[in-house]
mmCIF file of C-alpha atoms in Angstrom:
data_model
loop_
_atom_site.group_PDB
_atom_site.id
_atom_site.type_symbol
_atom_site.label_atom_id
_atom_site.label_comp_id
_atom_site.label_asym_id
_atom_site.label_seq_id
_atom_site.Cartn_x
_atom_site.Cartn_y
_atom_site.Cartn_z
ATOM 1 C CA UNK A 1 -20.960 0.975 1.924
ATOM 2 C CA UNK A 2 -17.419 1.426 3.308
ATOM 3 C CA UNK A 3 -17.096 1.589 7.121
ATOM 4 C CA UNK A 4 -14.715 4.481 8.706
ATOM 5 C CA UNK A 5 -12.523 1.845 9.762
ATOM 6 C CA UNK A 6 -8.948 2.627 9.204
ATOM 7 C CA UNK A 7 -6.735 -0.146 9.417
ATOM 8 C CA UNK A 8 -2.842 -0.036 9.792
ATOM 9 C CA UNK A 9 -0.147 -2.688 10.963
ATOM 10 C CA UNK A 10 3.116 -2.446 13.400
ATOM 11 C CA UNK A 11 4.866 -5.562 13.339
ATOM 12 C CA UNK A 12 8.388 -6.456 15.206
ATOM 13 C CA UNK A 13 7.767 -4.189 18.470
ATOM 14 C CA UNK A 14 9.843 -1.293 17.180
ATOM 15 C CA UNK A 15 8.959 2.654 18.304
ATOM 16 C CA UNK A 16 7.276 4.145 15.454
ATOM 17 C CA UNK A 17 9.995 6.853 14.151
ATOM 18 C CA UNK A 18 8.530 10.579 14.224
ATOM 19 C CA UNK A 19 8.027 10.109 10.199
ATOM 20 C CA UNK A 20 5.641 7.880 10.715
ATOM 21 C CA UNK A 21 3.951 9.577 13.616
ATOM 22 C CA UNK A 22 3.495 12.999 11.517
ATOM 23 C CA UNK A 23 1.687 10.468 8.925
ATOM 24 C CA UNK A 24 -0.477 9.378 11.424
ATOM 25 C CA UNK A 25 -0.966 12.728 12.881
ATOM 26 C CA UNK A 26 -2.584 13.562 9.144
ATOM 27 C CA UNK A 27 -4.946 10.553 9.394
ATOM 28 C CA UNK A 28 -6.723 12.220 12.740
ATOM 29 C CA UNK A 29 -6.616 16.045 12.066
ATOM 30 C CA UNK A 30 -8.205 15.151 8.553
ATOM 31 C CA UNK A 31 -10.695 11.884 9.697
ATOM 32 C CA UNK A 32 -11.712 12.950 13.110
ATOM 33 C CA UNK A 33 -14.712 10.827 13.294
ATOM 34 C CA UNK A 34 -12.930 7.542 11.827
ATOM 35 C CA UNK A 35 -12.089 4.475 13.928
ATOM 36 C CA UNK A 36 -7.971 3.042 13.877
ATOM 37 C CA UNK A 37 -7.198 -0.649 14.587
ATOM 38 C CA UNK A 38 -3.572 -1.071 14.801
ATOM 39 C CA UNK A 39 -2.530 -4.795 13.637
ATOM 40 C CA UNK A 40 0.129 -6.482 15.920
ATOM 41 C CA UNK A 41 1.476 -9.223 17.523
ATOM 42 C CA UNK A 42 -1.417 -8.720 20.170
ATOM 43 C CA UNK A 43 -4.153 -8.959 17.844
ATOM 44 C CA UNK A 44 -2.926 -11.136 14.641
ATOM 45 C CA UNK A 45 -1.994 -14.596 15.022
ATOM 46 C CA UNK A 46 1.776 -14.336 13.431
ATOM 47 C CA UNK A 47 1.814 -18.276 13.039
ATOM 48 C CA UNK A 48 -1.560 -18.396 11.431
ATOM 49 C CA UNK A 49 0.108 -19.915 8.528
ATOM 50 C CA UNK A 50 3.214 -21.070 6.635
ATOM 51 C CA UNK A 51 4.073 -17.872 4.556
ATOM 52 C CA UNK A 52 3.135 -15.554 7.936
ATOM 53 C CA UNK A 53 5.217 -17.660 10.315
ATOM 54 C CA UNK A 54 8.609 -17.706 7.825
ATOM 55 C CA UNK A 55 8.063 -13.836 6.932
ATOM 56 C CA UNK A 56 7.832 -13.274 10.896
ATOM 57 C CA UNK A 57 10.533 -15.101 11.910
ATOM 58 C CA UNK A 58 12.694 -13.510 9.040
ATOM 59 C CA UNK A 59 11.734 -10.595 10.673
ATOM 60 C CA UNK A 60 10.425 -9.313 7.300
ATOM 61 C CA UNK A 61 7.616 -7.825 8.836
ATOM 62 C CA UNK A 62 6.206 -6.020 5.764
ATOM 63 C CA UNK A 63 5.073 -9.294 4.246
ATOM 64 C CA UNK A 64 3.638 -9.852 7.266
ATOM 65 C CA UNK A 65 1.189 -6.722 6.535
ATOM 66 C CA UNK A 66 0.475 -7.717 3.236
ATOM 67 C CA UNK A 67 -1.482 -10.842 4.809
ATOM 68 C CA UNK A 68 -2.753 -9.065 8.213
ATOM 69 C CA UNK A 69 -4.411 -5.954 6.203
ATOM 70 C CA UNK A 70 -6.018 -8.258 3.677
ATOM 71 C CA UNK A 71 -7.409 -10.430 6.191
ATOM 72 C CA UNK A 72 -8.640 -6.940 8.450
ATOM 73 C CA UNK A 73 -10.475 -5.806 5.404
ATOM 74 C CA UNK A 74 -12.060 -9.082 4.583
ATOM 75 C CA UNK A 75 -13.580 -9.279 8.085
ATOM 76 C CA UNK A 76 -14.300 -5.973 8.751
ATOM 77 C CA UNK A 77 -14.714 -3.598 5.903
ATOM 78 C CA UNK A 78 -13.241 -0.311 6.275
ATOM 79 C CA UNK A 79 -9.968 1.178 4.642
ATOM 80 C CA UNK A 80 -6.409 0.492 4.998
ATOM 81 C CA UNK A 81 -3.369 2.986 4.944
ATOM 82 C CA UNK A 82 0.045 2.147 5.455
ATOM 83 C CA UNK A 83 1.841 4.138 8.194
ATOM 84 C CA UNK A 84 4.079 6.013 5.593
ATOM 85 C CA UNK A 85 0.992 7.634 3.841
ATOM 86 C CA UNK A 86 -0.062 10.857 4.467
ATOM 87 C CA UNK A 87 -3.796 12.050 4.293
ATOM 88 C CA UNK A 88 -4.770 15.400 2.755
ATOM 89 C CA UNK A 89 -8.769 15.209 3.023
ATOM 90 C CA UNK A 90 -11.184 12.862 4.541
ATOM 91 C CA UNK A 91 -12.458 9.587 2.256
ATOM 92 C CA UNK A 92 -16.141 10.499 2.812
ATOM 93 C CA UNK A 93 -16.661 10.483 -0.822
ATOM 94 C CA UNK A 94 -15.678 7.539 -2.228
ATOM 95 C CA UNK A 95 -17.606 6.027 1.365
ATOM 96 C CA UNK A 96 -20.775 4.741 -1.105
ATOM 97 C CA UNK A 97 -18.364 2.509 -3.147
ATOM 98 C CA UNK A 98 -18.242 -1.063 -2.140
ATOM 99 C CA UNK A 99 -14.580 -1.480 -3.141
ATOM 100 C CA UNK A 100 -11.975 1.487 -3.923
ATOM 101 C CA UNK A 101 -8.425 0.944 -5.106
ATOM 102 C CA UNK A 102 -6.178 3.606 -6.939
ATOM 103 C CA UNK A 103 -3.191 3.022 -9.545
ATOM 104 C CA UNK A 104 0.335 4.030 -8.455
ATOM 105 C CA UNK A 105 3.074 4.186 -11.048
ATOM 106 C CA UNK A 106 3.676 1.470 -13.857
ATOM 107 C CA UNK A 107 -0.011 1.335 -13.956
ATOM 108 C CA UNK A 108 0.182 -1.306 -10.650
ATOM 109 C CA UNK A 109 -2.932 -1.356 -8.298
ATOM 110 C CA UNK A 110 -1.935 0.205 -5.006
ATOM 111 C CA UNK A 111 -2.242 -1.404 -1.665
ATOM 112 C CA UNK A 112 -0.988 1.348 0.636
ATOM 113 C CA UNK A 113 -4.319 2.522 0.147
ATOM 114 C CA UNK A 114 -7.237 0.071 -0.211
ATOM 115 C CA UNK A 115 -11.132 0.256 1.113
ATOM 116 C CA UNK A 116 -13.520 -2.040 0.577
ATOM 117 C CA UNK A 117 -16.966 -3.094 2.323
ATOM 118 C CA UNK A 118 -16.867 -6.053 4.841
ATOM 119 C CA UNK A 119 -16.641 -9.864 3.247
ATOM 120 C CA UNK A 120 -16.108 -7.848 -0.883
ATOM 121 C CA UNK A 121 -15.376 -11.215 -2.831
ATOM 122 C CA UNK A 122 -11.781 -9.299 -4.175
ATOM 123 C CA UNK A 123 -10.735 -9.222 -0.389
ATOM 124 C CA UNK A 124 -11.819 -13.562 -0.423
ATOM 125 C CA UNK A 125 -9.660 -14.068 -3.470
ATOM 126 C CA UNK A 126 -6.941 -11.891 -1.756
ATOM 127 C CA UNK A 127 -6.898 -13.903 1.343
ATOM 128 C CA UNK A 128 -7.234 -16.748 -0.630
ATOM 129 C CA UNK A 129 -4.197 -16.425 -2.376
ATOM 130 C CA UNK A 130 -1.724 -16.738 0.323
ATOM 131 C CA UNK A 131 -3.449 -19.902 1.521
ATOM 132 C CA UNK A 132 -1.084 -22.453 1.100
ATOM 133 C CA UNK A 133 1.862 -20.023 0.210
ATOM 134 C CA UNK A 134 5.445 -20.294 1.922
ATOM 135 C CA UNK A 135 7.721 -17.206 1.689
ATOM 136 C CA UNK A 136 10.894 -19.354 2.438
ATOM 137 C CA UNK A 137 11.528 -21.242 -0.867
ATOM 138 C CA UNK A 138 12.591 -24.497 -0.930
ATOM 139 C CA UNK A 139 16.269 -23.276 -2.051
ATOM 140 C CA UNK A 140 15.999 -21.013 0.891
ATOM 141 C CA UNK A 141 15.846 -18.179 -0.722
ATOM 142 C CA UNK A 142 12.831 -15.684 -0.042
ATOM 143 C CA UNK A 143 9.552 -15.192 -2.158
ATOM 144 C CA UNK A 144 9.047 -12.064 -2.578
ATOM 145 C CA UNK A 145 6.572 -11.541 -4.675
ATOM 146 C CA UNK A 146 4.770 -7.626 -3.415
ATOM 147 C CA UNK A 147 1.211 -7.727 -2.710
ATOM 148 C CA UNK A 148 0.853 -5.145 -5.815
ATOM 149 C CA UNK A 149 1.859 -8.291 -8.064
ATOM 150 C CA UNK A 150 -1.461 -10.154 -6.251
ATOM 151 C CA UNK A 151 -3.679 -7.792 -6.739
ATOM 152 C CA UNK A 152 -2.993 -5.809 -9.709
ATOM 153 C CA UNK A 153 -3.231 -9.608 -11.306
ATOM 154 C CA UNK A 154 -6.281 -10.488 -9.327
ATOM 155 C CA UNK A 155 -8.270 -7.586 -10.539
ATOM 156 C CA UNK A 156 -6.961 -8.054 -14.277
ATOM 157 C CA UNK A 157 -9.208 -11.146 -14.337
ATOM 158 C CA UNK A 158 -12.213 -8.974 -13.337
ATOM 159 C CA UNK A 159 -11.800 -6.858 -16.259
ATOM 160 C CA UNK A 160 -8.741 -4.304 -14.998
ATOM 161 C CA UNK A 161 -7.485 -2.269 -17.564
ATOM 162 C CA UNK A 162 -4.147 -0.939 -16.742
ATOM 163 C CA UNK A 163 -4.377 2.356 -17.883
ATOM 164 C CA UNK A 164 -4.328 4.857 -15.138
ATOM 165 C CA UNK A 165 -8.125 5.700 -15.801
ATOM 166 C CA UNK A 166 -10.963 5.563 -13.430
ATOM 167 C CA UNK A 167 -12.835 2.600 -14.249
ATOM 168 C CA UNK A 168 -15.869 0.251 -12.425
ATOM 169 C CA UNK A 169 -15.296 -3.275 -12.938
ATOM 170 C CA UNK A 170 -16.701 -6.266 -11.087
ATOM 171 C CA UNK A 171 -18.236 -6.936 -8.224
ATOM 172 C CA UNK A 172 -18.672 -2.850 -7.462
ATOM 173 C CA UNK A 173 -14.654 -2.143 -7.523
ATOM 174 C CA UNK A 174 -14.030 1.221 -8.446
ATOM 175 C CA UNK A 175 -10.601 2.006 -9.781
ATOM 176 C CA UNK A 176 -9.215 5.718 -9.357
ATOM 177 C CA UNK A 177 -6.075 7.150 -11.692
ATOM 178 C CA UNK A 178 -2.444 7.837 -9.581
ATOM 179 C CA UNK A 179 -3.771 11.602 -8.749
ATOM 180 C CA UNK A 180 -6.023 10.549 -5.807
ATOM 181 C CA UNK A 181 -3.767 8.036 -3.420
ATOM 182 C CA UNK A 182 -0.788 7.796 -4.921
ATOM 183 C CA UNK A 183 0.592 11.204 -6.504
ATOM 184 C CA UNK A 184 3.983 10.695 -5.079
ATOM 185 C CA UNK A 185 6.156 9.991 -8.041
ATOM 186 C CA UNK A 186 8.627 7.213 -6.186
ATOM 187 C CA UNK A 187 10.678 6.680 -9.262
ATOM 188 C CA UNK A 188 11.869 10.638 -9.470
ATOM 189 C CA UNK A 189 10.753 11.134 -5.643
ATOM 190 C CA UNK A 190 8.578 13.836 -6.645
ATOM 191 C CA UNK A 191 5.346 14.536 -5.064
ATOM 192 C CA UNK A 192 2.432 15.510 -8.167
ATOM 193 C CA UNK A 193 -0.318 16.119 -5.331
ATOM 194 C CA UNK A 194 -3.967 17.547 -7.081
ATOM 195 C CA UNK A 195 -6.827 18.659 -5.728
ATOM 196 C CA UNK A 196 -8.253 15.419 -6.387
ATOM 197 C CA UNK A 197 -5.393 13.991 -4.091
ATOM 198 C CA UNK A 198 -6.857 12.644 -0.800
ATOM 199 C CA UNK A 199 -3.711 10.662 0.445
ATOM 200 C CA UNK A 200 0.038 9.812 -0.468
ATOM 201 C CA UNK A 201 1.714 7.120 -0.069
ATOM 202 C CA UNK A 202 5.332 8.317 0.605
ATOM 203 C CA UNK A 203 7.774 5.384 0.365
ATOM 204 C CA UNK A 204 9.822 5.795 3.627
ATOM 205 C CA UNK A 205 10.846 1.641 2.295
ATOM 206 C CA UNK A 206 12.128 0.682 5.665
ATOM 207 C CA UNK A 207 11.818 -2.644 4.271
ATOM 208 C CA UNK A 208 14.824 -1.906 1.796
ATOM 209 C CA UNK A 209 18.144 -2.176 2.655
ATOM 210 C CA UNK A 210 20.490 0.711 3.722
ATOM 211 C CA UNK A 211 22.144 1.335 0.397
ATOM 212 C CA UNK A 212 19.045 1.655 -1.412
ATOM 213 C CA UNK A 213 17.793 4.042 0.961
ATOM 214 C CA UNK A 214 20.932 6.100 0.765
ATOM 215 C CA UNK A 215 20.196 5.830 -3.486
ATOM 216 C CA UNK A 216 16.432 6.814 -2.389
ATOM 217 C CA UNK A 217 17.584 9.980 -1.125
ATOM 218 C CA UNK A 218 20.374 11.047 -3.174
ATOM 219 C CA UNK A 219 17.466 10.694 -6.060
ATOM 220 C CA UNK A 220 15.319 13.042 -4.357
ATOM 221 C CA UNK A 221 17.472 15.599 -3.901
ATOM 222 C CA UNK A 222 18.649 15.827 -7.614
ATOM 223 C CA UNK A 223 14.847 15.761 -8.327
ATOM 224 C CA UNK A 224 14.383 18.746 -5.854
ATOM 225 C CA UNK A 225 17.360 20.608 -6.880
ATOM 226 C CA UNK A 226 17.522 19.978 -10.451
ATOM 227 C CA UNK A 227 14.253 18.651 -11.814
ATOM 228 C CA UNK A 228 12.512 15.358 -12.899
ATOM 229 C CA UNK A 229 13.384 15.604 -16.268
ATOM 230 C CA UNK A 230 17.703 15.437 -15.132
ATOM 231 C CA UNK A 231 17.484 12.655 -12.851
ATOM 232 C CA UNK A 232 15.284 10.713 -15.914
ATOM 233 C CA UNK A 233 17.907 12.134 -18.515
ATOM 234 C CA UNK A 234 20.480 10.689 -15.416
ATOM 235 C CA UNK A 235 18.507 6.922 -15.388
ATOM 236 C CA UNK A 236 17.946 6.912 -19.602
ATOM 237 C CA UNK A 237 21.881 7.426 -19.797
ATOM 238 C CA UNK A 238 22.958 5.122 -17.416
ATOM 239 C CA UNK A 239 20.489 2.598 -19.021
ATOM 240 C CA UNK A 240 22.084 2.845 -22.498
#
């Protein structure tokens, strides 16, 4: 069974912007009787390893996450939720799983949302594969392969289908489609919440760099103002 752990990480000391802090807000009006461990400097070793130390000192403190909420859910159980996802309704019932992930778009595995019971074997293999890992290349240049890449390929060799569909494959892990935790269409920036939808992850990216922020948002508001289908219409001539 899943503990009501929530995990979440703030690296690099920063104020949390009030984005964020409306996110969070969700997370305790909708689980009031869920625990939150915040993932830091103060309580993660940032030099634990080679590919943690060069992401931290790059400052590229998102990487750092990727290791830090892997490691939380290996040793603790519980669920993790980046700090740019908001939460409609409470995870109670997916609490009797012993793993949960959910697609997001391309058919990836998500890991702004991921729950799992304490010591799951996918969590080991997770952990497992940054042991050893350097995110400075030997050119210099930075690896930056996502977390999604990890994991979407670690569960594809316990029997993943990539197909959007709910789906139970080894070891207990229970795959939900894009509706439940990640209905937020980042491509068009269009939000495609359900009933089914019990959290969003909403790309606030402040791990990209200003001008593809500034393309972020001028893509939303064609998608608000003149539909999904013009701004794909917009990509599918620009493309050809």
């Amino acid at each position: 069974m899943i503990p009501k752990i929530v995990h979440y990480c703030w690296f690099g000391g920063n104020e949390m912007p009030d984005k964020v802090k409306r996110c969070m807000d969700s997370w305790h009006e909708n689980l009031p009787d869920y625990q939150f461990i915040e993932w830091n400097e103060k309580n993660f070793d940032v030099y634990s390893s080679a590919y943690v130390k060069e992401a931290y000192e790059n400052k590229k403190y998102a990487f750092v996450s990727d290791v830090a909420r892997a490691q939380a859910l290996k040793e603790y159980g519980g669920i993790y939720l980046d700090t740019d996802v908001m939460v409609f309704q409470s995870f109670d019932k997916i609490l009797d799983h012993r793993c949960v992930f959910g697609f997001e778009y391309g058919n990836w595995i998500a890991t702004s949302f991921m729950a799992c019971e304490k010591n799951h074997p996918a969590l080991d293999i997770f952990v497992s594969s940054y042991e050893g890992a350097h995110f400075m290349n030997a050119d210099g240049t930075m690896n930056t392969t996502t977390n999604v890449q990890r994991l979407t390929h670690i569960l594809e060799g316990r029997g993943l289908k990539r197909n959007n569909e709910k789906q139970e494959i080894q070891d207990g892990i229970v795959i939900y489609p894009i509706e439940y935790f990640s209905p937020y269409d980042y491509v068009n920036c269009i939000m495609e919440k359900t009933d089914n939808s019990i959290c969003a992850h909403l790309f606030f990216v402040s791990w990209m760099s200003k001008k593809e922020q500034t393309k972020k948002v001028v893509k939303g508001l064609i998608s608000k103002t003149l539909g999904k289908n013009v701004l794909e219409k917009i990509r599918k001539n620009k493309e050809g």
